Amino acid sequence: DQQVKQNSPSLSVQEGRISILNCDYTNSMFDYFLWYKKYPAEGPTFLISISSIKDKNEDGRFTVFLNKSAKHLSLHIVPSQPGDSAVYFCAASDSGGGADGLTFGKGTHLIIQP
Amino acid sequence: DTAVSQTPKYLVTQMGNDKSIKCEQNLGHDTMYWYKQDSKKFLKIMFSYNNKELIINETVPNRFSPKSPDKAHLNLHINSLELGDSAVYFCASSPWSVGPKLPEAFFGQGTRLTVV
């Protein structure tokens, strides 16, 4: 049972344009969401997060939007750069404690084309 | 300096063997985790340790056992390896937190285990 779903296995975007990665979740107990970026042969690295008390969080070129009623979040990258080519994982957790771990989606492979 | 380091990076072994993967973090975090990324690319949590106490065990076979000699280390021991254990295993750590903000976890580079 996938509690966090990333329905697009891959996404190709032209350099300079906006990349939009989507994520849906089913567990209504989730109230904290994170995006991780992963290069081949490396571990995931934290990118940006959002608490359920917000609907938007921005950090430089990266913005995460949260729609609680739709149980949907998205990551916007603008402008997209070649170094953004990677696999992006959406992750979620409830705030019951730091030891609960994260529930990850399957990832979306973002390819930035020159 | 690598924040979360795990060794080895690659491990090829025969069925039935016993193997260990080591993990160390120098971030002073209270909680460490082991995640498994299977062939379908799902990252799933296996264990977490907080202050040397096992917090969760997500229906992982008892052939897998985490060992934490101290707060900075969480090693993964696997007995009687099976073909289905082939996967990438990630170690991670985070500060302990209770409340609305869950701190992000820092991941190691992964260990690709291949059982033949």
Short mmCIF file of N, CA and C in Angstrom, two decimals, chain A residues 32-37 43-49 91 93 98-104, chain B residues 3-4 25 27 29 31-35 43 45 47-48 90-97 101-108:
data_model
loop_
_atom_site.label_atom_id
_atom_site.label_comp_id
_atom_site.label_asym_id
_atom_site.label_seq_id
_atom_site.Cartn_x
_atom_site.Cartn_y
_atom_site.Cartn_z
N TYR A 32 4.00 16.43 7.94
CA TYR A 32 5.30 17.04 7.62
C TYR A 32 5.81 16.36 6.36
N PHE A 33 6.24 17.19 5.41
CA PHE A 33 6.60 16.67 4.09
C PHE A 33 7.96 17.20 3.67
N LEU A 34 8.71 16.35 3.01
CA LEU A 34 10.07 16.70 2.63
C LEU A 34 10.32 16.27 1.19
N TRP A 35 11.22 16.98 0.56
CA TRP A 35 11.71 16.56 -0.75
C TRP A 35 13.20 16.28 -0.63
N TYR A 36 13.60 15.15 -1.21
CA TYR A 36 15.00 14.77 -1.25
C TYR A 36 15.42 14.65 -2.70
N LYS A 37 16.69 14.94 -2.92
CA LYS A 37 17.28 14.84 -4.25
C LYS A 37 18.36 13.77 -4.21
N GLY A 43 23.63 8.92 -1.58
CA GLY A 43 22.42 8.88 -0.76
C GLY A 43 21.55 10.09 -1.03
N PRO A 44 20.27 10.01 -0.66
CA PRO A 44 19.39 11.17 -0.82
C PRO A 44 19.88 12.34 0.02
N THR A 45 19.74 13.54 -0.50
CA THR A 45 20.08 14.74 0.27
C THR A 45 18.84 15.61 0.40
N PHE A 46 18.69 16.15 1.58
CA PHE A 46 17.52 16.97 1.88
C PHE A 46 17.50 18.23 1.03
N LEU A 47 16.32 18.57 0.54
CA LEU A 47 16.17 19.74 -0.33
C LEU A 47 15.32 20.82 0.33
N ILE A 48 14.11 20.48 0.67
CA ILE A 48 13.17 21.45 1.22
C ILE A 48 12.05 20.70 1.93
N SER A 49 11.43 21.35 2.90
CA SER A 49 10.35 20.70 3.63
C SER A 49 9.20 21.68 3.86
N ALA A 91 8.77 12.69 0.55
CA ALA A 91 8.71 11.91 1.78
C ALA A 91 7.75 12.57 2.75
N SER A 93 5.86 12.31 6.93
CA SER A 93 5.87 11.73 8.27
C SER A 93 4.79 12.40 9.10
N GLY A 98 10.74 12.03 16.25
CA GLY A 98 11.79 11.95 15.23
C GLY A 98 12.18 10.55 14.86
N ALA A 99 11.81 9.57 15.64
CA ALA A 99 12.29 8.22 15.36
C ALA A 99 11.35 7.42 14.47
N ASP A 100 10.26 8.02 14.03
CA ASP A 100 9.31 7.25 13.24
C ASP A 100 9.77 6.99 11.82
N GLY A 101 10.75 7.74 11.38
CA GLY A 101 11.22 7.55 10.02
C GLY A 101 10.32 8.24 9.02
N LEU A 102 10.70 8.13 7.80
CA LEU A 102 9.99 8.78 6.71
C LEU A 102 9.39 7.74 5.79
N THR A 103 8.26 8.09 5.20
CA THR A 103 7.65 7.25 4.16
C THR A 103 7.92 7.93 2.83
N PHE A 104 8.57 7.21 1.95
CA PHE A 104 9.01 7.79 0.69
C PHE A 104 8.12 7.37 -0.47
N ALA B 3 29.27 13.33 6.70
CA ALA B 3 28.41 13.39 7.88
C ALA B 3 27.92 11.99 8.28
N VAL B 4 27.43 11.24 7.30
CA VAL B 4 26.98 9.88 7.53
C VAL B 4 27.74 9.00 6.55
N GLN B 25 27.93 8.19 12.06
CA GLN B 25 27.58 9.59 11.82
C GLN B 25 28.34 10.47 12.81
N LEU B 27 27.48 13.74 13.32
CA LEU B 27 26.63 14.92 13.45
C LEU B 27 26.10 15.10 14.87
N HIS B 29 23.82 13.32 16.20
CA HIS B 29 22.39 13.02 16.20
C HIS B 29 22.06 11.90 17.18
N THR B 31 19.28 9.87 16.76
CA THR B 31 18.53 8.80 16.12
C THR B 31 19.20 8.39 14.82
N MET B 32 19.31 7.09 14.62
CA MET B 32 19.86 6.55 13.37
C MET B 32 18.89 5.53 12.79
N TYR B 33 18.96 5.36 11.48
CA TYR B 33 17.99 4.54 10.77
C TYR B 33 18.70 3.66 9.74
N TRP B 34 18.03 2.59 9.38
CA TRP B 34 18.39 1.83 8.19
C TRP B 34 17.17 1.78 7.27
N TYR B 35 17.43 2.15 6.00
CA TYR B 35 16.41 2.08 4.96
C TYR B 35 16.86 1.09 3.89
N LEU B 43 12.01 3.29 -1.17
CA LEU B 43 12.84 3.45 0.02
C LEU B 43 11.95 3.17 1.22
N ILE B 45 11.71 2.14 5.45
CA ILE B 45 12.47 2.11 6.69
C ILE B 45 12.49 0.69 7.26
N PHE B 47 14.71 -0.04 10.39
CA PHE B 47 14.91 0.13 11.83
C PHE B 47 15.20 1.60 12.13
N SER B 48 14.94 1.97 13.36
CA SER B 48 15.50 3.20 13.87
C SER B 48 15.99 2.96 15.29
N PHE B 90 20.47 2.04 2.88
CA PHE B 90 20.90 3.38 3.27
C PHE B 90 20.81 3.53 4.78
N CYS B 91 21.87 4.06 5.33
CA CYS B 91 21.87 4.47 6.72
C CYS B 91 21.53 5.96 6.77
N ALA B 92 20.88 6.40 7.84
CA ALA B 92 20.54 7.81 7.98
C ALA B 92 20.55 8.18 9.45
N SER B 93 20.62 9.47 9.72
CA SER B 93 20.55 9.93 11.11
C SER B 93 19.78 11.25 11.16
N SER B 94 19.22 11.55 12.30
CA SER B 94 18.54 12.81 12.52
C SER B 94 18.55 13.13 14.01
N PRO B 95 18.38 14.42 14.35
CA PRO B 95 18.22 14.74 15.77
C PRO B 95 16.90 14.19 16.27
N TRP B 96 16.80 13.93 17.55
CA TRP B 96 15.53 13.50 18.14
C TRP B 96 14.60 14.70 18.20
N SER B 97 13.35 14.48 17.87
CA SER B 97 12.42 15.59 17.87
C SER B 97 11.02 15.10 18.15
N LYS B 101 7.58 19.99 14.09
CA LYS B 101 8.63 20.04 13.08
C LYS B 101 9.50 18.80 13.19
N LEU B 102 9.52 18.04 12.16
CA LEU B 102 10.35 16.85 12.12
C LEU B 102 11.63 17.18 11.38
N PRO B 103 12.77 17.05 12.00
CA PRO B 103 14.00 17.42 11.31
C PRO B 103 14.29 16.45 10.18
N GLU B 104 14.98 16.98 9.19
CA GLU B 104 15.29 16.12 8.06
C GLU B 104 16.35 15.11 8.45
N ALA B 105 16.33 13.98 7.79
CA ALA B 105 17.32 12.94 8.02
C ALA B 105 18.47 13.12 7.02
N PHE B 106 19.66 12.82 7.46
CA PHE B 106 20.84 12.87 6.62
C PHE B 106 21.20 11.43 6.25
N PHE B 107 21.41 11.19 4.98
CA PHE B 107 21.63 9.84 4.50
C PHE B 107 23.09 9.58 4.16
N GLY B 108 23.48 8.33 4.33
CA GLY B 108 24.76 7.87 3.82
C GLY B 108 24.66 7.62 2.33
#
